[in-house]
N, C-alpha and C. Protein backbone atom coordinates (compact mmCIF):
# COMPACT_ATOMS: atom_id res chain seq x y z
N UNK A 1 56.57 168.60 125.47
CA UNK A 1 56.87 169.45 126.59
C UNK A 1 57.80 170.60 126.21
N UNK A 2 58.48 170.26 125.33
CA UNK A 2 59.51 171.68 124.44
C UNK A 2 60.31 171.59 125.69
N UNK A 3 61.08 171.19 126.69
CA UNK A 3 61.94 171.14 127.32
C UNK A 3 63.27 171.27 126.85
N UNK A 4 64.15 172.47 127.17
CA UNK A 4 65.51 172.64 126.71
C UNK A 4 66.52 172.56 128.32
N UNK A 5 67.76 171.66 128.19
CA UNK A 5 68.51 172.10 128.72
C UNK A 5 68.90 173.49 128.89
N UNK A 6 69.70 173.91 130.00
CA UNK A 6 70.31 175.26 130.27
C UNK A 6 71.74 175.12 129.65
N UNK A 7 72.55 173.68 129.73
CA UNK A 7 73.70 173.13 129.00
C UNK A 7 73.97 172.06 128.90
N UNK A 8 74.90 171.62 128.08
CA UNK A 8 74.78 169.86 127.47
C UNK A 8 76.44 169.61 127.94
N UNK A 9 76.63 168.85 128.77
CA UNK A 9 77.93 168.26 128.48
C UNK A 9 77.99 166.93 128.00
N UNK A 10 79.33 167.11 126.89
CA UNK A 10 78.92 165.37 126.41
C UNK A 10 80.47 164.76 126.99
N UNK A 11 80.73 164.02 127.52
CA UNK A 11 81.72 163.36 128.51
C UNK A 11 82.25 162.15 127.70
N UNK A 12 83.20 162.55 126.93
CA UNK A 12 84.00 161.99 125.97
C UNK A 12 83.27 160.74 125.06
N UNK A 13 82.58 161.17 124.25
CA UNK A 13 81.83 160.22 123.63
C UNK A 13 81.33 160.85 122.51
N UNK A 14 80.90 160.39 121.13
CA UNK A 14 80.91 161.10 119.66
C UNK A 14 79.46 162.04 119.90
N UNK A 15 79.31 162.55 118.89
CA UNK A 15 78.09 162.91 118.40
C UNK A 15 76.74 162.42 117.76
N UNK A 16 75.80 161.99 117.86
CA UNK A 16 75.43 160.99 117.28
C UNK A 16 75.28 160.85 116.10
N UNK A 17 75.75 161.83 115.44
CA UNK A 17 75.91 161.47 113.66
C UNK A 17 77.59 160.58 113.32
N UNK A 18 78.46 159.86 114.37
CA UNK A 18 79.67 159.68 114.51
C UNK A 18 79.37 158.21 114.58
N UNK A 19 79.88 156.92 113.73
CA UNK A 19 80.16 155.89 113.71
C UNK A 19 81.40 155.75 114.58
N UNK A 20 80.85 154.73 115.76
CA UNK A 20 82.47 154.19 116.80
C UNK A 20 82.83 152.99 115.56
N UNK A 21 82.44 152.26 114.57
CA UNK A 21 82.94 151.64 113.89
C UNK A 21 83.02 151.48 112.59
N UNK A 22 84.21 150.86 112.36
CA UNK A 22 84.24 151.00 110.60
C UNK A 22 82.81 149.88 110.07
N UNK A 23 82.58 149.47 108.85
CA UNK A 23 82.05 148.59 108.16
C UNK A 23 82.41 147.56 108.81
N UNK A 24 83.74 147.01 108.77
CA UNK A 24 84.21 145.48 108.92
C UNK A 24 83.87 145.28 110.54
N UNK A 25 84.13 146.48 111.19
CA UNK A 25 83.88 146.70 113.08
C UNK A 25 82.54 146.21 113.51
N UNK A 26 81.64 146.54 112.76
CA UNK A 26 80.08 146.58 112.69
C UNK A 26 79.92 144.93 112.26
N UNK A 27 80.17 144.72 111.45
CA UNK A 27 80.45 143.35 110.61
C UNK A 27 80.57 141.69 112.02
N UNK A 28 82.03 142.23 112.40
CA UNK A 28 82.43 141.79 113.25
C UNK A 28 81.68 141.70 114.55
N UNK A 29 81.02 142.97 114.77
CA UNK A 29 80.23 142.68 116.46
C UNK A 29 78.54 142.02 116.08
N UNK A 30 78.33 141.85 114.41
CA UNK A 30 76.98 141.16 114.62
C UNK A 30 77.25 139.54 114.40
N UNK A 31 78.50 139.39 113.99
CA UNK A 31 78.57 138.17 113.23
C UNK A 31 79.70 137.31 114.36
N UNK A 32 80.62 138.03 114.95
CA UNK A 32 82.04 137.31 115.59
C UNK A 32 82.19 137.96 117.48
N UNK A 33 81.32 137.99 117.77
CA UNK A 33 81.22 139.23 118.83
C UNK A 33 82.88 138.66 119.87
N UNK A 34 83.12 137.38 120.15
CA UNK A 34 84.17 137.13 120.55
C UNK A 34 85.43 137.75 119.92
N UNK A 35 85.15 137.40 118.71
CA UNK A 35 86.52 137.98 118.06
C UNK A 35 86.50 139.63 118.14
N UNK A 36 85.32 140.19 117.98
CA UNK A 36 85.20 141.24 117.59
C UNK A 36 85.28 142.11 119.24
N UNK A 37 85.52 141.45 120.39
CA UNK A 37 85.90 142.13 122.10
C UNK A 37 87.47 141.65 122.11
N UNK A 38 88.07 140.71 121.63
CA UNK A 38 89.47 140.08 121.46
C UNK A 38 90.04 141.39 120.82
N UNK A 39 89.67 141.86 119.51
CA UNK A 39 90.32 143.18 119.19
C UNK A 39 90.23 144.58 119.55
N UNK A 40 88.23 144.51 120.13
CA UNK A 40 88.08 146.09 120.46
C UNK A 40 88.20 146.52 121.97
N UNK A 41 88.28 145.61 122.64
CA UNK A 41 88.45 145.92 123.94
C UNK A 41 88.95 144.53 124.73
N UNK A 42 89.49 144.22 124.75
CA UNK A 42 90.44 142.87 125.43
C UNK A 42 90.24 142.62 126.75
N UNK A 43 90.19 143.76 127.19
CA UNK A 43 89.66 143.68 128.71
C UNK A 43 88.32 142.93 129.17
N UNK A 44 87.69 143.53 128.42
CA UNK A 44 85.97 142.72 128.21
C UNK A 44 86.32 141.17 128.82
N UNK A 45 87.32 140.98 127.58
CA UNK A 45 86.89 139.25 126.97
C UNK A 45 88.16 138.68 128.19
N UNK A 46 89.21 139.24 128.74
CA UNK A 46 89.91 139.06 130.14
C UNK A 46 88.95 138.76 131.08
N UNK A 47 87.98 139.78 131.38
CA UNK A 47 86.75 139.53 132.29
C UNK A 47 86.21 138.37 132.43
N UNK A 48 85.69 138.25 130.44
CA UNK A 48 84.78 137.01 130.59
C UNK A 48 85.39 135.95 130.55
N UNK A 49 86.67 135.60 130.46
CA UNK A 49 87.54 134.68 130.27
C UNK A 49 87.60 134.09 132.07
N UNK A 50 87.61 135.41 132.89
CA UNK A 50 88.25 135.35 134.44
C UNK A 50 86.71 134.59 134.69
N UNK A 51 85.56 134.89 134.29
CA UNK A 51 84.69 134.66 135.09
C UNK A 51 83.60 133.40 134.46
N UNK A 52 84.95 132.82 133.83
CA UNK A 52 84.46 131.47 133.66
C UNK A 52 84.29 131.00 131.30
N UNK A 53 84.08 131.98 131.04
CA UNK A 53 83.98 131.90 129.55
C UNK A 53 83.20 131.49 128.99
N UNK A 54 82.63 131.20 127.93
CA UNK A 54 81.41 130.33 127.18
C UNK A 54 81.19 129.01 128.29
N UNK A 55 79.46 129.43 128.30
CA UNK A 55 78.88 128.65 129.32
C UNK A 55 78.22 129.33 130.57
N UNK A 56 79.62 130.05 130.85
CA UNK A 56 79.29 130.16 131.87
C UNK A 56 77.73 132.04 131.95
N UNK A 57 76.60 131.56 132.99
CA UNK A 57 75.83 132.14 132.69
C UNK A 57 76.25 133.66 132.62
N UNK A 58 76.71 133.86 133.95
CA UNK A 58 77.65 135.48 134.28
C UNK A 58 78.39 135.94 133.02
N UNK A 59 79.74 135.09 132.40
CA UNK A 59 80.07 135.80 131.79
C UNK A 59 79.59 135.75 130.11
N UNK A 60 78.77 134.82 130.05
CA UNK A 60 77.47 135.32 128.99
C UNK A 60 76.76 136.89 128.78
N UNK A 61 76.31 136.91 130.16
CA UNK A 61 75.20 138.40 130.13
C UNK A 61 76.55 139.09 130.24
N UNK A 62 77.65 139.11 130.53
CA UNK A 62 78.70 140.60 129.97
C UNK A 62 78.71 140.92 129.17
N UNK A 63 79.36 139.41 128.25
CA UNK A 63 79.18 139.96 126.62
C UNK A 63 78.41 140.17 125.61
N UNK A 64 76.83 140.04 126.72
CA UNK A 64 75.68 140.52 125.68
C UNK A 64 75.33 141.59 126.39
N UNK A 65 75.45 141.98 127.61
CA UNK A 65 75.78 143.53 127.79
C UNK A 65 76.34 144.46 127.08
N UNK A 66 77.54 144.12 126.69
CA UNK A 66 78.47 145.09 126.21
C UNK A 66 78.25 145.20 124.70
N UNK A 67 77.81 144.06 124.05
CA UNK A 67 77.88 144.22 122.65
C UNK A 67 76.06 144.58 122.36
N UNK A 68 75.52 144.28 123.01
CA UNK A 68 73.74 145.25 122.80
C UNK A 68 74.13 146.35 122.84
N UNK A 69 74.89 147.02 124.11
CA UNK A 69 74.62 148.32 124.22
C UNK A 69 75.44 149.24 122.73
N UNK A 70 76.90 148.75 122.66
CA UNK A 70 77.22 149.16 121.71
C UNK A 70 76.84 148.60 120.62
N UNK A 71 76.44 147.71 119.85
CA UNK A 71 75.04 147.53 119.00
C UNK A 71 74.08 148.48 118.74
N UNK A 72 73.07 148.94 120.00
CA UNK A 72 72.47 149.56 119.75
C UNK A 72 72.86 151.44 119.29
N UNK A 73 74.17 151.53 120.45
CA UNK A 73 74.55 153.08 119.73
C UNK A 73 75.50 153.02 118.48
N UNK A 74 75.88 152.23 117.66
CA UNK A 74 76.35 152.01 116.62
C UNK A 74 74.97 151.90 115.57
N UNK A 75 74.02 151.29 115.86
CA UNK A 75 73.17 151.07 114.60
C UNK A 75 72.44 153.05 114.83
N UNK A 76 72.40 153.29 115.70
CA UNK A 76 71.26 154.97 115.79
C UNK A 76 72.66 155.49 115.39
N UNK A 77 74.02 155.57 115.42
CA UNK A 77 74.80 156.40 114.47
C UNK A 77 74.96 156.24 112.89
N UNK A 78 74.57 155.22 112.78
CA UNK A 78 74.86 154.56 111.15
C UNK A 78 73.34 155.03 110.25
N UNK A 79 72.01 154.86 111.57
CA UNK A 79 70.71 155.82 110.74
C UNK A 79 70.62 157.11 111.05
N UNK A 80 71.65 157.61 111.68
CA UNK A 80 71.95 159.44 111.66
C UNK A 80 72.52 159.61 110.51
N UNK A 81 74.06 159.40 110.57
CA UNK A 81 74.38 159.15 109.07
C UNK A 81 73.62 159.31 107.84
N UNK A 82 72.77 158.35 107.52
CA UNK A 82 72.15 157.84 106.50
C UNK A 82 71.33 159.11 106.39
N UNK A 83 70.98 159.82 107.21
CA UNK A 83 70.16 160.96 106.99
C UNK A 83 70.35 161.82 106.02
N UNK A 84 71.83 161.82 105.89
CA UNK A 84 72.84 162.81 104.55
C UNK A 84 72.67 164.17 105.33
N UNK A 85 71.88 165.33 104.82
CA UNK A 85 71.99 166.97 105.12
C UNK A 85 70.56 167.25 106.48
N UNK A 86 70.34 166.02 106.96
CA UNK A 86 69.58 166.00 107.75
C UNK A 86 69.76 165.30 108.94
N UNK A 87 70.95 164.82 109.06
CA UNK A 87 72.12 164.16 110.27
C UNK A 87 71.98 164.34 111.68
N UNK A 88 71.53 166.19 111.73
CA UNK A 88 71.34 166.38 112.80
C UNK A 88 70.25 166.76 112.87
N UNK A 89 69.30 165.97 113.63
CA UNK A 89 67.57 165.99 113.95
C UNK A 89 67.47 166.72 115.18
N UNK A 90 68.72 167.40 115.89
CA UNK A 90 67.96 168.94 116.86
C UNK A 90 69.19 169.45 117.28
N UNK A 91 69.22 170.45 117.38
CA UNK A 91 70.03 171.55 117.84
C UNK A 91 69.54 172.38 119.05
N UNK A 92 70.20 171.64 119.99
CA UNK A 92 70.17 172.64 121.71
C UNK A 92 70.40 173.82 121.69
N UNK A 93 69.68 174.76 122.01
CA UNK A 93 69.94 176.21 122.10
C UNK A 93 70.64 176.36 123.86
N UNK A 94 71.56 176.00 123.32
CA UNK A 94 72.28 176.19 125.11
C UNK A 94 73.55 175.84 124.40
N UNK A 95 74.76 176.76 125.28
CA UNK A 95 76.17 176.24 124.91
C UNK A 95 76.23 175.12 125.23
N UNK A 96 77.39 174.00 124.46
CA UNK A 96 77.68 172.71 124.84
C UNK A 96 79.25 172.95 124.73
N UNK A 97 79.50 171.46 125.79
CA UNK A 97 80.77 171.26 125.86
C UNK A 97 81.32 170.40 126.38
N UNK A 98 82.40 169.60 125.24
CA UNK A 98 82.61 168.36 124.80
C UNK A 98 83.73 167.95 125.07
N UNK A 99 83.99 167.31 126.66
CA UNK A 99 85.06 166.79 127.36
C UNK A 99 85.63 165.32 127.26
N UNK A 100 86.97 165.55 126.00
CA UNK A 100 87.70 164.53 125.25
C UNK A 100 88.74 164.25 126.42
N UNK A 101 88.83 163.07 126.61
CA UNK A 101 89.81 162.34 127.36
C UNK A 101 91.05 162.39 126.38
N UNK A 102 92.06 163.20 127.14
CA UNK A 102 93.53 163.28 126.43
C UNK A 102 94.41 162.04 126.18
N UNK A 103 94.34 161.39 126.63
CA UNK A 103 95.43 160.34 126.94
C UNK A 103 94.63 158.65 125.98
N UNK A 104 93.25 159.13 125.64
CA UNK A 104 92.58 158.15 124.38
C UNK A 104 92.62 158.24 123.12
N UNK A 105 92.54 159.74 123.01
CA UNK A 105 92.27 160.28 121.86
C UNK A 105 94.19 160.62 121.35
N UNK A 106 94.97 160.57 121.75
CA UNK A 106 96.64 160.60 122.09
C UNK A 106 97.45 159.00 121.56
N UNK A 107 96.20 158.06 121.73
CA UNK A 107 96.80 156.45 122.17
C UNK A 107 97.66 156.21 120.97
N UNK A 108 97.23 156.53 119.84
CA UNK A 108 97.96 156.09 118.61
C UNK A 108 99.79 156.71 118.75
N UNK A 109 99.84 157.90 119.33
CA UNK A 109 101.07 159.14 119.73
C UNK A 109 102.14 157.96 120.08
N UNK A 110 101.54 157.31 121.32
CA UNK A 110 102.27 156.13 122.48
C UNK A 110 102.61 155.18 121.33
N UNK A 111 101.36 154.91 120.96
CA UNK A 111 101.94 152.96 120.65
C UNK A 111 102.75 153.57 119.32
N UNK A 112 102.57 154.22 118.51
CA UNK A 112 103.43 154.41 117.17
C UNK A 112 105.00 154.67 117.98
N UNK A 113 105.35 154.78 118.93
CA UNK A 113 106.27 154.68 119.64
C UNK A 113 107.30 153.83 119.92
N UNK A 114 106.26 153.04 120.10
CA UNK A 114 107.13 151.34 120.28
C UNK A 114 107.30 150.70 119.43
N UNK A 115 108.26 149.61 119.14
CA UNK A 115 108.53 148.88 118.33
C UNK A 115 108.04 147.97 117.55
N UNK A 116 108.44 148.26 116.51
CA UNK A 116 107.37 147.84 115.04
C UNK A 116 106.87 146.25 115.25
N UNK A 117 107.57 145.61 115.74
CA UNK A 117 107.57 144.17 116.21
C UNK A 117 106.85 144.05 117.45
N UNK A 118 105.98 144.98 118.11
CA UNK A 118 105.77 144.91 119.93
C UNK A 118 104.47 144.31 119.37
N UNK A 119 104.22 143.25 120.42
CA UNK A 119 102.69 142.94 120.02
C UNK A 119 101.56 144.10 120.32
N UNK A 120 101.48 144.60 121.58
CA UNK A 120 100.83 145.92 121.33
C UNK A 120 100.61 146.67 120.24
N UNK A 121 101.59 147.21 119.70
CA UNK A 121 101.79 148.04 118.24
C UNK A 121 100.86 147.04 117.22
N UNK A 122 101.40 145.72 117.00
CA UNK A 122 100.82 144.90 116.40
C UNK A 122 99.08 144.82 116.64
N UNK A 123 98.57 144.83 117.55
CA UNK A 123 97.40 144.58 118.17
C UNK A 123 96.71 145.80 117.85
N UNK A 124 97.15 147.15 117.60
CA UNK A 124 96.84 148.35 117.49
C UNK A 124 96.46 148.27 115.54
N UNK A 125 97.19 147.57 115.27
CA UNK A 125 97.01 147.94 113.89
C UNK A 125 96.45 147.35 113.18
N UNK A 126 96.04 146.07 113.85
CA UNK A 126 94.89 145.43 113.48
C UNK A 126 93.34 145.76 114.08
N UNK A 127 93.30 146.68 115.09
CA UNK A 127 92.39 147.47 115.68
C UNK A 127 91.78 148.32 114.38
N UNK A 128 92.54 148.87 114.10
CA UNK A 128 92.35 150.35 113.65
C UNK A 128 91.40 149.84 112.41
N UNK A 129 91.29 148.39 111.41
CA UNK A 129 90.60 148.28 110.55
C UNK A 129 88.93 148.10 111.28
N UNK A 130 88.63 148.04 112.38
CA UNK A 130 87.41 148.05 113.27
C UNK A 130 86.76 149.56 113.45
N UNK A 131 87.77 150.05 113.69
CA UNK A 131 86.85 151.66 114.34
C UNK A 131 86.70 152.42 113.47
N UNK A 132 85.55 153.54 113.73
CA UNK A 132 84.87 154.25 112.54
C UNK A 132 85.95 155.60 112.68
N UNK A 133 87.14 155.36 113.41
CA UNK A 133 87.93 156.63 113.22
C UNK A 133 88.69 156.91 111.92
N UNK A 134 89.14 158.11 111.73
CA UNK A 134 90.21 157.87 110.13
C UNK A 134 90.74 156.99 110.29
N UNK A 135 91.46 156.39 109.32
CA UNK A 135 92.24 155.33 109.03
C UNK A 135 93.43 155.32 109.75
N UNK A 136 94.06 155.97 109.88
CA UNK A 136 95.38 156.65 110.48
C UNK A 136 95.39 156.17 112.11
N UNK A 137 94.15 155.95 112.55
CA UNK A 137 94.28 156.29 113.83
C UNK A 137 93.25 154.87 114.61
N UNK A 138 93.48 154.05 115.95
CA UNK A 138 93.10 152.85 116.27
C UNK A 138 92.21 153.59 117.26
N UNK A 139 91.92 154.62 117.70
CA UNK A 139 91.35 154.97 118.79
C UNK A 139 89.91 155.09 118.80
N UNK A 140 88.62 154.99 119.52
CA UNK A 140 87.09 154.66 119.13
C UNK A 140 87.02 156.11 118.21
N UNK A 141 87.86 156.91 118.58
CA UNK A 141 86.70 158.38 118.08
C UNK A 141 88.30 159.28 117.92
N UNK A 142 88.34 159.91 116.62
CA UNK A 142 89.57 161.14 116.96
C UNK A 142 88.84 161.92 116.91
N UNK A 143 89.62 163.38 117.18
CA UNK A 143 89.09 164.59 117.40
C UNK A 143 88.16 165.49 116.54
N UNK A 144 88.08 165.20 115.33
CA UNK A 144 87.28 165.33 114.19
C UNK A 144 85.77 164.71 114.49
N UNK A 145 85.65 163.78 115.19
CA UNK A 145 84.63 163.29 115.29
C UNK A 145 84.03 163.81 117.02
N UNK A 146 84.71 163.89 117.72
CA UNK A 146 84.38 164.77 119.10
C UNK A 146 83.72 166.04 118.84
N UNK A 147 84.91 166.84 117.49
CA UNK A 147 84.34 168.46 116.69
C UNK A 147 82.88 168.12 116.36
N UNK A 148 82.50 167.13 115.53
CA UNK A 148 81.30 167.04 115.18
C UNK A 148 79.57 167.74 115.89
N UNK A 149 80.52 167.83 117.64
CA UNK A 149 79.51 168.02 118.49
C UNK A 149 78.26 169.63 118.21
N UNK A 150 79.80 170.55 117.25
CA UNK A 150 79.69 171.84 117.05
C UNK A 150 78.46 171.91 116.29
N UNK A 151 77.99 171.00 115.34
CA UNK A 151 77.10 170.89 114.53
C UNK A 151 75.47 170.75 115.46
N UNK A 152 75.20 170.50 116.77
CA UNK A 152 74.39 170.20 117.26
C UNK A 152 73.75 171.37 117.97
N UNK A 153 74.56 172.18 118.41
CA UNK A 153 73.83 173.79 119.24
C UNK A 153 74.01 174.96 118.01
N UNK A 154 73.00 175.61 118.64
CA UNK A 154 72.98 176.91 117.97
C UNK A 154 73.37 178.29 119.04
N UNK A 155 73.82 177.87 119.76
CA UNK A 155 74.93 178.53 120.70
C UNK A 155 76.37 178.05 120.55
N UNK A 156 76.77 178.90 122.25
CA UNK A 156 78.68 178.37 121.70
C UNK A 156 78.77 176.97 121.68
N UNK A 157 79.75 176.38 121.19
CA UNK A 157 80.77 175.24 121.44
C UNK A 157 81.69 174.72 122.09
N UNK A 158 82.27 174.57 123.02
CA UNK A 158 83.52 174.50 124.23
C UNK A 158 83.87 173.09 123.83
N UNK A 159 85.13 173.03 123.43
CA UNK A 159 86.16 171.93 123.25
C UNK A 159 87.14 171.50 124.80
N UNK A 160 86.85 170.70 125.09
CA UNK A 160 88.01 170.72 126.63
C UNK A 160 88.73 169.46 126.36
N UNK A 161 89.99 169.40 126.15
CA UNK A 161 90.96 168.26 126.43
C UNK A 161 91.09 168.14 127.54
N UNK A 162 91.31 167.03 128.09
CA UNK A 162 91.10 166.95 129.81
C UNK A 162 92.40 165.67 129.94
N UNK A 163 93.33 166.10 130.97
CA UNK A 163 94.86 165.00 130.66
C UNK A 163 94.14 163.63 131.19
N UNK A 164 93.70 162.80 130.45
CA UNK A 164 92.79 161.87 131.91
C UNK A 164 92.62 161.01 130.53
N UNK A 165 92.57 159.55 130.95
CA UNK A 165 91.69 158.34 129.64
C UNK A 165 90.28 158.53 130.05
N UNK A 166 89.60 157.54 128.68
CA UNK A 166 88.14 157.71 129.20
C UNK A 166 87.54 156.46 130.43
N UNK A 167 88.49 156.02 131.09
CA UNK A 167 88.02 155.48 131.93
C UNK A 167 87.96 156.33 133.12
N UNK A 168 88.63 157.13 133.48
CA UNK A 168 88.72 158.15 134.86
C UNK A 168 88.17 159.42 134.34
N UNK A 169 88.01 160.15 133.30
CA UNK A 169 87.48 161.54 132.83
C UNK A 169 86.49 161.47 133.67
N UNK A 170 85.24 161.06 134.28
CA UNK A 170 84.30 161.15 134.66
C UNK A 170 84.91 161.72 136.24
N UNK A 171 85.96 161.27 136.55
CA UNK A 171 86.07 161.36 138.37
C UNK A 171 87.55 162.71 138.47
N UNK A 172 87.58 163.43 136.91
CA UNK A 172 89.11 163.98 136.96
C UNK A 172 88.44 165.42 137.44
N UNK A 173 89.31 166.25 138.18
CA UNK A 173 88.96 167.49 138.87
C UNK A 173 88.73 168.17 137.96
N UNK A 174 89.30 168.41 136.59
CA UNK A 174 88.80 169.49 135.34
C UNK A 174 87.84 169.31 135.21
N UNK A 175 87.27 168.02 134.24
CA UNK A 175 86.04 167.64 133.99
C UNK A 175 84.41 168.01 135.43
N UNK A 176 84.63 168.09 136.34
CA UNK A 176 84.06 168.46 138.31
C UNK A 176 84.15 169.97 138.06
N UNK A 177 85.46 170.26 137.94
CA UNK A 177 85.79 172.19 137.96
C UNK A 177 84.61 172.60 136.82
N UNK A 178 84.89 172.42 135.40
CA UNK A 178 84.48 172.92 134.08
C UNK A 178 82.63 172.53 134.86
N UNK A 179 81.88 171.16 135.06
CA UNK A 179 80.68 171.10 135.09
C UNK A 179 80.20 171.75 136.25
N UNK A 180 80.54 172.14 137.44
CA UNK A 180 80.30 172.79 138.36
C UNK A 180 80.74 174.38 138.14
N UNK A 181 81.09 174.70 137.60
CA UNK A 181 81.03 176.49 137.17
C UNK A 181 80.16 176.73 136.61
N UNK A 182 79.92 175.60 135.52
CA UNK A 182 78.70 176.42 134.73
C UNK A 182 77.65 175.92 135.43
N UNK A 183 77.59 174.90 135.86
CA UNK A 183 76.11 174.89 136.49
C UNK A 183 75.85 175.97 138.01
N UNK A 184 76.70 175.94 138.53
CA UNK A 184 77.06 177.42 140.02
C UNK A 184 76.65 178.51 138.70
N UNK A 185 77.22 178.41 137.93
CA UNK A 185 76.62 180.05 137.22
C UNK A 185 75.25 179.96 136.98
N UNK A 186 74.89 178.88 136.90
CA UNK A 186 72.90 179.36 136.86
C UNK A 186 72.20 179.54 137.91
N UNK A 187 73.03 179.40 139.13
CA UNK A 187 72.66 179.67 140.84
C UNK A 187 72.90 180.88 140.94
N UNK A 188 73.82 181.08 140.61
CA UNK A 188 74.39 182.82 141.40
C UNK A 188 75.55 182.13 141.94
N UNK A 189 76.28 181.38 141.90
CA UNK A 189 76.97 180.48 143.25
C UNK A 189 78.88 180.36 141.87
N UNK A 190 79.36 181.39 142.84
CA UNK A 190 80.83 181.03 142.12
C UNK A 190 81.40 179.40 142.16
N UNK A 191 82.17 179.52 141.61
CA UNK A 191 83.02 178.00 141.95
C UNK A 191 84.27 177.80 141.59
């Protein structure tokens, strides 16, 4: 159909040539998936813990919810990758623009903050050997890997830090302001 967007927003999430995990991360969610929600997202395994734990049917399908889906966009980043100088298989001819949640991509800023002894801090730094971010940093994606997006259009690029985590970016008035201007600009319709 040769169908092109008019514009792409990508709503705080990598590029798909961008691993959310390291080797051992990947390792971990095919082989330890408990252990491997205990370190990458705790909340998950709080959930499945609240709603009964191994056994129970409900909080079964969570944690094969959560670890398929990221499964599956971890293995299509790892065969982008593998592509080498062919990584990126299309380029949108429409500006894009790639709205990073400030306060995620920041997280390492906070916890290197607190005390070397805080279990948090602690919990963070055993994170960080999981995610496909630099080494330096526990967070799914740093900003290097958000940049990546630039590689995908052959138009402009728009970088937006937005003060918001990536759990609320979707409902924050910047992220509403920024996607409703440009789309009012293909109406005629200010905003």
């Amino acid at each position: 159909l040769a169908l092109e967007p008019l514009v792409v927003f990508a709503n705080d999430g990598p590029a798909p040539n961008v691993p959310t995990l390291s080797d051992e991360g990947y390792r971990m969610l095919c082989e330890d998936v408990l252990g491997f929600y205990k370190l990458f997202q705790p909340d998950t395994i709080r959930q499945y813990e609240a709603m009964g734990g191994k056994g129970n049917k409900n909080a079964e399908a969570l944690i094969q919810k959560w670890s398929r889906g990221l499964r599956l966009f971890e293995e299509h980043a790892r065969r982008t990758v593998a592509r080498g100088d062919e990584a990126v298989y299309h380029k949108f001819s429409c500006d894009l623009h790639v709205l990073v949640a400030k306060h995620s991509a920041d997280a390492d800023q906070s916890i290197d903050q607190l005390p070397e002894d805080n279990e948090r801090r602690q919990w963070w730094k055993r994170r960080k050997a999981i995610t496909g971010s630099a080494s330096e940093f526990g967070c799914n994606w740093d900003r290097d890997g958000f940049k990546k997006w630039s590689e995908w259009t052959s138009e402009d690029f728009y970088y937006h830090e937005v003060d918001t985590d990536h759990m609320t970016i979707k409902n924050s008035p910047l992220m509403q302001e920024l996607v409703f201007k440009e789309l009012g600009g293909f109406c005629g319709m200010d905003y």
